[in-house]
CSV table of C-alpha atoms in Angstrom, one decimal:
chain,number,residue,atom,x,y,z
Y,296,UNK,CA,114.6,120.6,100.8
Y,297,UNK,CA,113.1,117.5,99.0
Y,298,UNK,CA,114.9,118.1,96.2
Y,299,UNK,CA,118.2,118.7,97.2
Y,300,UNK,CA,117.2,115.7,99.6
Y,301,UNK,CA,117.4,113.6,96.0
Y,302,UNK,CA,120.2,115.1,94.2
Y,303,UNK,CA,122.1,114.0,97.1
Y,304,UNK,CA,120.5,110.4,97.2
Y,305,UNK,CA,119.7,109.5,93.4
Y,306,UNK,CA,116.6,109.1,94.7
Y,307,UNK,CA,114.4,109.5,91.3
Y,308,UNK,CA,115.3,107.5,88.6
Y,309,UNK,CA,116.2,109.9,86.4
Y,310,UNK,CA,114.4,109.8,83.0
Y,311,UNK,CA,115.5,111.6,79.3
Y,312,UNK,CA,114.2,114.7,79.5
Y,313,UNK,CA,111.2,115.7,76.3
Y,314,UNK,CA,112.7,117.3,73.6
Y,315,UNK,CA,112.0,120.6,72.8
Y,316,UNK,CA,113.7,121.3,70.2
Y,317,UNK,CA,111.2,119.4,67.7
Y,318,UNK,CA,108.3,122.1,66.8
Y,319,UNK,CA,106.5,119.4,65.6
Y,320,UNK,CA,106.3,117.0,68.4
Y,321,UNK,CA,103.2,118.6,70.7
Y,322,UNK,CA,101.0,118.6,66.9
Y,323,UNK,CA,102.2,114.7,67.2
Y,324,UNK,CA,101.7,113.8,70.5
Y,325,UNK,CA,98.3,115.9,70.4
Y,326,UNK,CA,97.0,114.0,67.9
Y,327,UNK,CA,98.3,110.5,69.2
Y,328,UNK,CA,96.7,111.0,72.8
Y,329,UNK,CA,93.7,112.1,70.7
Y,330,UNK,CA,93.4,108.4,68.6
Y,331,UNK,CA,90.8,107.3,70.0
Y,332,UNK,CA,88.4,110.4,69.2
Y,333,UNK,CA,85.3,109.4,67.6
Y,334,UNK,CA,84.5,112.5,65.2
Y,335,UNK,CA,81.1,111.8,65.1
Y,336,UNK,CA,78.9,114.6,66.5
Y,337,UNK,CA,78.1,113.7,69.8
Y,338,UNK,CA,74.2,113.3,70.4
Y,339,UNK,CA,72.0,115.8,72.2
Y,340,UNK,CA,69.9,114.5,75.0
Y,341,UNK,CA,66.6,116.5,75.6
Y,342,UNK,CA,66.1,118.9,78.2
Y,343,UNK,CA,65.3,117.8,81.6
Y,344,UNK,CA,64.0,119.7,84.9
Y,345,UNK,CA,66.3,121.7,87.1
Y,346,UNK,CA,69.2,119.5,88.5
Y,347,UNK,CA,68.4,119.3,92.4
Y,348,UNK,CA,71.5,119.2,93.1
Y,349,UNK,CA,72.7,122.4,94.6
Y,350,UNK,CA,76.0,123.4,97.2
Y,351,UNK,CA,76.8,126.0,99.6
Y,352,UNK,CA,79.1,128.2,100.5
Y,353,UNK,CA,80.2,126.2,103.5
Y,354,UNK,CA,81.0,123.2,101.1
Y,355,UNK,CA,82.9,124.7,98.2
Y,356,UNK,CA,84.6,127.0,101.2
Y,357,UNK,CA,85.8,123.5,102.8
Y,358,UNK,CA,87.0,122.5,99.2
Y,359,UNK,CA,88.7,124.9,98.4
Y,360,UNK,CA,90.8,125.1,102.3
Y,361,UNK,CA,92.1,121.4,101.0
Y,362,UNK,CA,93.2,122.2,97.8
Y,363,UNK,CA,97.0,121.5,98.1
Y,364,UNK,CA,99.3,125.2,97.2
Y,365,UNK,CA,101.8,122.7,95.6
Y,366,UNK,CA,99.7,121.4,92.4
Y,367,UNK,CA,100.7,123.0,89.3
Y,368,UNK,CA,98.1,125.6,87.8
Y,369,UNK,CA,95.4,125.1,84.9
Y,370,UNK,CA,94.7,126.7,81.4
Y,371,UNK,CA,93.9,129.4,83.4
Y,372,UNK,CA,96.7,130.0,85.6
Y,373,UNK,CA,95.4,130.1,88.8
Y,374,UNK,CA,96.9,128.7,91.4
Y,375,UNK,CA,95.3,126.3,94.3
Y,376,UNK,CA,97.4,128.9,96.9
Y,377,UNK,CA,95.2,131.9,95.7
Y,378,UNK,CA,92.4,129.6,96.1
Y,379,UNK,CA,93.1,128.5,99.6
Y,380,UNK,CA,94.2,131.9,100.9
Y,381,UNK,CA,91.5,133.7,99.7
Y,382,UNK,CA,89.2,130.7,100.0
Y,383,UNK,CA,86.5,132.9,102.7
Y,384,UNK,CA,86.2,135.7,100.2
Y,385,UNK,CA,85.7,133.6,97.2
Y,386,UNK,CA,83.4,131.1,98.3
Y,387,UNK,CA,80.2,132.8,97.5
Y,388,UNK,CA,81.0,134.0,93.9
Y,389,UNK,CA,81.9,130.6,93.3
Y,390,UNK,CA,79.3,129.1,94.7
Y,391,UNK,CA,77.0,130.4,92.5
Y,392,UNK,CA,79.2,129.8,89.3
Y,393,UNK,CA,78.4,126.4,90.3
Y,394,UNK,CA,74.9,126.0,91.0
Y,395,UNK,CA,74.4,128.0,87.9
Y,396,UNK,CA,76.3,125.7,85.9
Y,397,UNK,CA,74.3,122.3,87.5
Y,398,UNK,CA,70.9,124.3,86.9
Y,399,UNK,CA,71.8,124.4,83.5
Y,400,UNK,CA,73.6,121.3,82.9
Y,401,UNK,CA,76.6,123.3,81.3
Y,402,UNK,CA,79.9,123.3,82.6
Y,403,UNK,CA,81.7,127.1,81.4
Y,404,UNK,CA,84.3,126.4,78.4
Y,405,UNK,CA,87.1,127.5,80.2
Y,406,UNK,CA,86.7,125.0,83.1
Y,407,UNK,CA,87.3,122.5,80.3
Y,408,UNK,CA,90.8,123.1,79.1
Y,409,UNK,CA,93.2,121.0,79.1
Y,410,UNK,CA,97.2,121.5,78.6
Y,411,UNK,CA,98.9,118.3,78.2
Y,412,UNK,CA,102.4,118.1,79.2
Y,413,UNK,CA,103.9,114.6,78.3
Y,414,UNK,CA,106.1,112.5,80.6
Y,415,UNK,CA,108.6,109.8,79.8
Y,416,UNK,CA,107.5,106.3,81.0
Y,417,UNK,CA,110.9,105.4,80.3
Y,418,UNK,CA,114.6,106.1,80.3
Y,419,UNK,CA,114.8,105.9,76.5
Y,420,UNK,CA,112.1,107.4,74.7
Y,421,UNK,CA,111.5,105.7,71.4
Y,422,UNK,CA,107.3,106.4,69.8
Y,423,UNK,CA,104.9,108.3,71.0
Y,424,UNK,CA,103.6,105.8,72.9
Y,425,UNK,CA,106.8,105.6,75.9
Y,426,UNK,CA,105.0,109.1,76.7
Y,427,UNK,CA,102.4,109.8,79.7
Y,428,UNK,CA,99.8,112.3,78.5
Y,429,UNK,CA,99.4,113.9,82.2
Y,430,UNK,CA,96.8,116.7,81.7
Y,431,UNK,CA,96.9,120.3,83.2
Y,432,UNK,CA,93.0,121.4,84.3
Y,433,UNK,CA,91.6,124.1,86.1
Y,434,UNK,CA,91.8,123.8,90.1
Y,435,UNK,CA,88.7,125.6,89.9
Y,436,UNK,CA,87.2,122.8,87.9
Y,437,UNK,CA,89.1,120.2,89.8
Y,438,UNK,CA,87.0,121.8,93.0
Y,439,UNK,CA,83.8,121.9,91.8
Y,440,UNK,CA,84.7,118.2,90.4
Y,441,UNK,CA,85.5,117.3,94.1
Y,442,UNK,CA,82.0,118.1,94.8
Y,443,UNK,CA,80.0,116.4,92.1
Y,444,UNK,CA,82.4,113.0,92.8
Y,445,UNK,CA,81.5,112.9,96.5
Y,446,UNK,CA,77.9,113.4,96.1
Y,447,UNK,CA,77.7,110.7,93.2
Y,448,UNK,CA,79.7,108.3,95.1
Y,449,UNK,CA,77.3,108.8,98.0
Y,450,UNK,CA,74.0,107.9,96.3
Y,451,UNK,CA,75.4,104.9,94.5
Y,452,UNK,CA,72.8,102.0,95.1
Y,453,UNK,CA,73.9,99.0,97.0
Y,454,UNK,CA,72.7,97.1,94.0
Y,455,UNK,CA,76.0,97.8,92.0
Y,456,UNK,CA,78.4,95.2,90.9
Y,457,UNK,CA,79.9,93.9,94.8
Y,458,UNK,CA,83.1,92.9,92.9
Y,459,UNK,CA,83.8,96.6,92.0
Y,460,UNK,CA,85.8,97.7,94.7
Y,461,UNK,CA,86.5,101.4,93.7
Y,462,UNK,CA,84.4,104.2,95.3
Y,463,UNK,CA,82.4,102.2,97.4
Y,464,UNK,CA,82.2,102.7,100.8
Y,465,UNK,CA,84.2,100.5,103.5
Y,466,UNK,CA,86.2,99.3,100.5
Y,467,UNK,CA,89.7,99.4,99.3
Y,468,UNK,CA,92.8,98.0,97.0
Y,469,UNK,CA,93.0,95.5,100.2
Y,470,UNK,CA,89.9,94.0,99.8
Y,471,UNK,CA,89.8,93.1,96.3
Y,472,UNK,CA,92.9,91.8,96.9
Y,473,UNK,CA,91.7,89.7,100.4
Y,474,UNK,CA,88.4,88.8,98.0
Y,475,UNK,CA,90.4,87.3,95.0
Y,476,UNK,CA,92.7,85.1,97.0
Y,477,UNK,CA,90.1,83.9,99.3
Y,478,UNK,CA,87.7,83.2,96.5
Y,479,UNK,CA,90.8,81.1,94.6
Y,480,UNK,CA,91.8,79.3,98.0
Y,481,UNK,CA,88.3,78.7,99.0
Y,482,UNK,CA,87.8,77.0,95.4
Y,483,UNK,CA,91.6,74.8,95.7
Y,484,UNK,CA,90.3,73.3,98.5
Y,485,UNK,CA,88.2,71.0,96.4
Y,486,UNK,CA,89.6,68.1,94.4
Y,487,UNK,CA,90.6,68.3,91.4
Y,488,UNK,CA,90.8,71.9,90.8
Y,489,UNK,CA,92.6,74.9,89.6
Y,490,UNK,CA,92.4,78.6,89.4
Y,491,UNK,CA,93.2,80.6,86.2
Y,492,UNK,CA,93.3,84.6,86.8
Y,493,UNK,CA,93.4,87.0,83.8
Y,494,UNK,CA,94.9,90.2,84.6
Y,495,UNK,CA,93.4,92.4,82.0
Y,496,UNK,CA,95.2,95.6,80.9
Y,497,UNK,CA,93.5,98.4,78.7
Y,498,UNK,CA,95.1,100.9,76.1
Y,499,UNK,CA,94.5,104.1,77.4
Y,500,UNK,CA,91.5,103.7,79.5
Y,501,UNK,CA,90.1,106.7,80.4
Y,502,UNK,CA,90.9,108.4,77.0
Y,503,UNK,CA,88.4,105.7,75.5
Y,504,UNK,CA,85.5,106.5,77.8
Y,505,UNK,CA,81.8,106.9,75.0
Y,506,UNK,CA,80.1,110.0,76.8
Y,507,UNK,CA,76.8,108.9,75.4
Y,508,UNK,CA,76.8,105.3,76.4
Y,509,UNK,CA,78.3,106.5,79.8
Y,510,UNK,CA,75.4,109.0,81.0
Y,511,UNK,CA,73.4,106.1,79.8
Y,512,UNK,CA,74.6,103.8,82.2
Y,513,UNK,CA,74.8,106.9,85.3
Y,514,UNK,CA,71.2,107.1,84.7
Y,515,UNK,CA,70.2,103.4,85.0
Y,516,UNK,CA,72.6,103.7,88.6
Y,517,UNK,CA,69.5,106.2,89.7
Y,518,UNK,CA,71.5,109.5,88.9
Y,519,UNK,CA,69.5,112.5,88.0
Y,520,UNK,CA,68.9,112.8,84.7
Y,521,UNK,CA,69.6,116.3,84.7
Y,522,UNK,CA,73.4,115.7,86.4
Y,523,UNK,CA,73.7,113.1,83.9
Y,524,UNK,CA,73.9,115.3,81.0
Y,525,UNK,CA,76.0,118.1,83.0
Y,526,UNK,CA,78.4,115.1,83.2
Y,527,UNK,CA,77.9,114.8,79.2
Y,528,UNK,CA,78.4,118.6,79.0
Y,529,UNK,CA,81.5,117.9,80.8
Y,530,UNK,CA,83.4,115.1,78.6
Y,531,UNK,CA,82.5,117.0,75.4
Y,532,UNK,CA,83.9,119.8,73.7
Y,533,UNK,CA,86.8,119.8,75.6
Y,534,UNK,CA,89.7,121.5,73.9
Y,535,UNK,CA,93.0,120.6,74.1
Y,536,UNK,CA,96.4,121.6,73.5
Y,537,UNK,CA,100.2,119.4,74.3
Y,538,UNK,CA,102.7,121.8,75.9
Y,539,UNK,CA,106.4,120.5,75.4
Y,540,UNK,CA,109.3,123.3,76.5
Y,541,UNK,CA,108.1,126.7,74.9
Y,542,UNK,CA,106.6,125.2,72.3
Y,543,UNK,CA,102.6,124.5,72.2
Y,544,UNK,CA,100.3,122.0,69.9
Y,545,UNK,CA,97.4,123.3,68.1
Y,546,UNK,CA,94.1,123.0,70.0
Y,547,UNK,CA,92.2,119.9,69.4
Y,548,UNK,CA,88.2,119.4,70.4
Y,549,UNK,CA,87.8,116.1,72.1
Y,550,UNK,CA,84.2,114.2,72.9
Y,551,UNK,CA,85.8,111.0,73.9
Y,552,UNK,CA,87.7,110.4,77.1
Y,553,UNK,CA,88.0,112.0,80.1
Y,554,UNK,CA,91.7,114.0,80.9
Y,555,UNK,CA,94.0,111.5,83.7
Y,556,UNK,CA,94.1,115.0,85.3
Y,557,UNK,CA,90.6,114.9,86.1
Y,558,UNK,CA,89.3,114.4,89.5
Y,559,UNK,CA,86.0,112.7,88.3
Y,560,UNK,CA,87.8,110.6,85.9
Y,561,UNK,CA,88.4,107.7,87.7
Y,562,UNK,CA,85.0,107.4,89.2
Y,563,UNK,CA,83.5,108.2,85.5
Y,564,UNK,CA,85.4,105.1,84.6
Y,565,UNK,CA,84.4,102.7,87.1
Y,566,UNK,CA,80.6,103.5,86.6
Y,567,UNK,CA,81.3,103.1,83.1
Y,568,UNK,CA,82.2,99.8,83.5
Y,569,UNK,CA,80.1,98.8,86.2
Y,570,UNK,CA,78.2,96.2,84.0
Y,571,UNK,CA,81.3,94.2,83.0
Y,572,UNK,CA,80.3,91.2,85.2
Y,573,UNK,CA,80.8,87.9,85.3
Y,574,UNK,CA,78.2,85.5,83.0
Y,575,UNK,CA,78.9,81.9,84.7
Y,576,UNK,CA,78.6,81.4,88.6
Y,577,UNK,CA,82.3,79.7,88.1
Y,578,UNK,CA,84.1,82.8,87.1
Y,579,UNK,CA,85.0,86.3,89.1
Y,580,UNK,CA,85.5,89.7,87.0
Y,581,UNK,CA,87.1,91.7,90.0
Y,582,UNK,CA,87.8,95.6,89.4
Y,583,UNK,CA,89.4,98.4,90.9
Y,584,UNK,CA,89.1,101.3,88.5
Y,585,UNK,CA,90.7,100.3,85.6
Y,586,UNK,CA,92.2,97.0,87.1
Y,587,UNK,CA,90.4,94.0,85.7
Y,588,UNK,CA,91.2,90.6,87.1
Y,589,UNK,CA,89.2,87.8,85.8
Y,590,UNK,CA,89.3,84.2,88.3
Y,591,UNK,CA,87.9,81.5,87.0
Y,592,UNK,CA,87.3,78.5,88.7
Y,593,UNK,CA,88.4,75.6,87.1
Y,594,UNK,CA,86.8,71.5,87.9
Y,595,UNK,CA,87.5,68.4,86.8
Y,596,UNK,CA,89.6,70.4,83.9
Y,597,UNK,CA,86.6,71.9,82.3
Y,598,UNK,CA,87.7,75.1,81.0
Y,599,UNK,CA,84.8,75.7,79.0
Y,600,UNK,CA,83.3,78.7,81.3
Y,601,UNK,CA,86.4,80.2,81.3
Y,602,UNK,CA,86.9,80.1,78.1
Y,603,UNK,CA,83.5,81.6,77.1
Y,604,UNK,CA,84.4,84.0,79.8
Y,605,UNK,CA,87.2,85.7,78.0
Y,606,UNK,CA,84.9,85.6,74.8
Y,607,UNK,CA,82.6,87.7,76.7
Y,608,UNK,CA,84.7,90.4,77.4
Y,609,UNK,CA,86.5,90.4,74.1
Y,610,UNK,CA,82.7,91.1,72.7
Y,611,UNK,CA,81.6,93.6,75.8
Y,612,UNK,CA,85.0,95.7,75.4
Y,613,UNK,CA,84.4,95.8,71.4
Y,614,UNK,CA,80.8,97.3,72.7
Y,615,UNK,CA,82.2,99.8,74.9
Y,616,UNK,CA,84.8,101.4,72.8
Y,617,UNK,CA,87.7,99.6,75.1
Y,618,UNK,CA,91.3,98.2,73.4
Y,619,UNK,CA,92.9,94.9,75.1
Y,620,UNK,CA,96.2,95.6,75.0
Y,621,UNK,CA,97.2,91.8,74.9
Y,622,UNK,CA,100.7,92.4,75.1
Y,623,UNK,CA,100.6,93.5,78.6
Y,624,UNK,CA,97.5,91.2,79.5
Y,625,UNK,CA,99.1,88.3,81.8
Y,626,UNK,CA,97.7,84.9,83.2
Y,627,UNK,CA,98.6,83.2,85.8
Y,628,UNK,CA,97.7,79.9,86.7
Y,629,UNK,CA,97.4,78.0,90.2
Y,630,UNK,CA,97.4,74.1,90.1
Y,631,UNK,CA,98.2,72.7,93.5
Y,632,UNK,CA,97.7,68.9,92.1
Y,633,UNK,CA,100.5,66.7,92.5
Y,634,UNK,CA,100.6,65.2,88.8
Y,635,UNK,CA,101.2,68.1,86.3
Y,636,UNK,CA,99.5,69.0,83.5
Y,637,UNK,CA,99.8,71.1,79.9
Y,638,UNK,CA,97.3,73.9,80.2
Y,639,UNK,CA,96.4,75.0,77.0
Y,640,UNK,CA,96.5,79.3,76.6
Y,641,UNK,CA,94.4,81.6,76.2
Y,642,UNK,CA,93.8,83.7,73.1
Y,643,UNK,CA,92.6,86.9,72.8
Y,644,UNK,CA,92.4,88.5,69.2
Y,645,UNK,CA,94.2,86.0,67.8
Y,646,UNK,CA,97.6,86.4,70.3
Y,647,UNK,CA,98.5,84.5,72.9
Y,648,UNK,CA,98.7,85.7,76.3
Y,649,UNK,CA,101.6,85.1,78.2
Y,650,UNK,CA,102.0,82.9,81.2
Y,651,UNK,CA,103.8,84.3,84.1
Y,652,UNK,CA,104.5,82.8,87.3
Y,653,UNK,CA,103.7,86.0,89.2
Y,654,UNK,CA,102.1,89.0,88.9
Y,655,UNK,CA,102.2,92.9,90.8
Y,656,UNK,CA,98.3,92.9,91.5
Y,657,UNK,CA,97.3,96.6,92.5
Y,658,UNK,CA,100.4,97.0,94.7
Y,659,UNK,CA,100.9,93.4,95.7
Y,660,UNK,CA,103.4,90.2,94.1
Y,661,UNK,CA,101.1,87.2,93.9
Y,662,UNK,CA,102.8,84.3,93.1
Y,663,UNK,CA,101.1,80.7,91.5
Y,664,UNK,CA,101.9,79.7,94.7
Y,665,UNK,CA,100.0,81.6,96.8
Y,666,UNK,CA,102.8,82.3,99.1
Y,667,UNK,CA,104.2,85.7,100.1
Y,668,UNK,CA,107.8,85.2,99.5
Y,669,UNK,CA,108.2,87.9,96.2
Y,670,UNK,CA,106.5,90.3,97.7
Y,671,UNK,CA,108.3,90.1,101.4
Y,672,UNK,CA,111.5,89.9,98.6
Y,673,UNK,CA,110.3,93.2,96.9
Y,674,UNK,CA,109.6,94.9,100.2
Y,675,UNK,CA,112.5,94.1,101.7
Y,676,UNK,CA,115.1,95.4,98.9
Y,677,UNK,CA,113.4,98.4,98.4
Y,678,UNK,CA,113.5,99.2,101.9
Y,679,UNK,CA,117.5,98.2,101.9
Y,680,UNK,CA,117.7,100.6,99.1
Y,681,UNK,CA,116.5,103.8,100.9
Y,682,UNK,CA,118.7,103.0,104.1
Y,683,UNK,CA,121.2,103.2,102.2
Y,684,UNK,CA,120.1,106.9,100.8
Y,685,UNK,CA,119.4,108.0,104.6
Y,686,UNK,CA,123.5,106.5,105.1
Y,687,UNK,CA,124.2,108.5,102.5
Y,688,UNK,CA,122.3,112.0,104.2
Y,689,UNK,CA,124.0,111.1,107.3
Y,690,UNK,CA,127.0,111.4,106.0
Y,691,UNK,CA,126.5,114.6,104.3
Y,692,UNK,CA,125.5,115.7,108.4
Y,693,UNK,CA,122.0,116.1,107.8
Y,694,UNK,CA,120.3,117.0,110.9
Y,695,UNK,CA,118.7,114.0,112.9
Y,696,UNK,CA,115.2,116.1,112.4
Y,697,UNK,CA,115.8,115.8,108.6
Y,698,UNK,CA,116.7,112.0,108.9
Y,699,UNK,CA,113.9,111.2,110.9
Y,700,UNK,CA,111.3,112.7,108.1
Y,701,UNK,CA,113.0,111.1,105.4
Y,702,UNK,CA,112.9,107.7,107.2
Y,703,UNK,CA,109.0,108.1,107.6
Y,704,UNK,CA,108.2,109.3,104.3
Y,705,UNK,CA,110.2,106.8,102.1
Y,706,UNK,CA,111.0,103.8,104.4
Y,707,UNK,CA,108.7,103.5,106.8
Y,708,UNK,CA,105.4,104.5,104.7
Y,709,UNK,CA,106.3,101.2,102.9
């Protein structure tokens, strides 16, 4: 129904479809999503005690109900409908498949394939770079992922970075949000002040993830040393191959990164940068996953914090295996003072960042003037935009039953 829903309404921009008629292009892609492979051998870490972490039936039975019958199948072709049918009578085999694996801090090689099928981030493909690696895994493995996620997130300590909003309990996109205006607001109300925020983007995040600096950080968090290296089990010696139409990419063996298809993935990532903090009282780093914001608080025009701020993590990112992508980095300033002034920009490997006036921060227009106007603007037209598809379905004599669903799910869940 959805998808004669938008035929009818244009609904999804429509993108140029992946060619297929190139045999090379999955060997090219494959080995462009795989740049950032380190092809050193990754270390051993010696052997531990048992993991004690162990689950029953009851719990990979529940996870395996919630598995949605919709999500496309793995490597190995099973589907998450045979999984939630049959979830009573599989439950125990799987159960210990998994405790097995956690006992020997070994995930099974065929829960780590990976088929990569590459989507257009654009109308008009031109490099390898306008495509979105999105990765094909096991919905097995995505299960018993599910599992391991929610019982890391659980024992996180309350010692961890505040300003690292995702995974942590009672927090949200909403409050970093709430948190970095407050903190700028709170700061403007002094004189003579301004606020510069840095909103940091990354080249291909999770793909640049160091497996052996990572456990290392999981296991100064309090994690079980023993999980720890099922987790380094788990980001190495992953093979993977890029599907485009019929035709298919020789395998490649990947120890860096973790697939965006993963369900650990972005909680791997936000540990992983857990110690990417702030070094002067003046200055905020604010994350949510892979969204870095840095606020610094500017007095008396003494920038000098700031400055060494940025330094910082130009030097901590060169550390942990993570590429600025300048070119999408923005910086917006907010000077409420009544005489104007030349604010001299910021430089980051040499390039300047660009000054915008505002910026789409984890779902929300901030302007450099604090005010909600954009993003009331933004709401509102997209909103006008989809009552004019649900004119167009009423037209077509949809039934009011048919409207009223497509109302909820694309007008009023904004």
């Amino acid at each position: 129904m959805w998808q004669g829903l938008q035929s009818i309404t244009d609904y999804k921009k429509k993108t140029s479809p992946v060619a297929d008629h190139d045999v090379l292009l999955p060997d090219k892609l494959n080995n462009f999503f795989a740049r950032f492979e380190d092809n050193t051998v990754p270390p051993t870490r010696p052997a531990t005690k048992t993991c004690g972490l162990t689950f029953t039936a009851a719990n990979v039975r529940k996870t395996f109900k919630c598995v949605n019958p919709c999500k496309a199948a793995g490597p190995d072709g099973i589907p998450g409908r045979i999984l939630r049918a049959c979830a009573d009578q599989l439950a125990g085999v799987f159960t210990d498949i998994f405790n097995q694996s956690l006992s020997q801090s070994a995930v099974p090689t065929c829960f780590k394939r990976a088929t990569i099928v590459p989507v257009p981030k654009k109308a008009k493909v031109t490099e390898l770079n306008d495509y979105r690696p999105v990765a094909l895994t096991s919905v097995i493995m995505k299960c018993f992922e599910r599992l391991v996620k929610d019982h890391i997130t659980s024992i996180l300590p309350d010692t961890m970075d505040p300003l690292q909003f995702a995974y942590r309990p009672n927090r949200s996109t909403d409050d970093a949000i709430a948190i970095t205006l407050h903190t700028a607001l709170t700061h403007l109300d002094k004189r003579n002040t301004y606020v510069r925020m840095l909103f940091i983007d990354y080249s291909s995040a999770f793909n640049t993830i160091v497996p052996s600096k990572l456990v290392i950080k999981l296991e100064t968090l309090g994690l079980d040393p023993a999980l720890c290296n099922w987790v380094l089990d788990f980001l190495t010696g992953r093979s993977q191959v890029v599907r485009v139409g019929n035709n298919i990419s020789t395998p490649l063996i990947l120890n860096t990164g973790a697939p965006q298809g993963c369900v650990l993935s972005p909680l791997l990532y936000s540990l992983f940068t857990h110690d990417c903090v702030a070094k002067h009282a003046s200055n905020s780093i604010i994350k949510f996953a892979d969204d870095t914001t840095v606020v610094g608080l500017i007095t008396n025009n003494d920038e000098t914090a700031y400055r060494e701020e940025v330094r910082a993590l130009g030097v901590w990112c060169q550390e942990n295996n993570l590429s600025l992508n300048v070119s999408k980095t923005k910086e917006m300033i907010v000077d409420f003072r009544k005489q104007e002034r030349e604010h001299p920009p910021i430089h980051i490997e040499g390039t300047v960042v660009e000054k915008v006036e505002s910026f789409k921060f984890l779902g929300v227009h901030i302007t450099d003037k604090l005010n909600w106007s954009t993003h009331t603007d933004s709401v509102v037209k997209k909103a006008q935009q989809r009552l004019f598809n649900l004119r167009r379905l009423k037209k077509f004599g949809l039934s009011p039953k048919s409207l009223t669903n497509f109302y909820r799910c694309t007008i009023e869940s904004i």
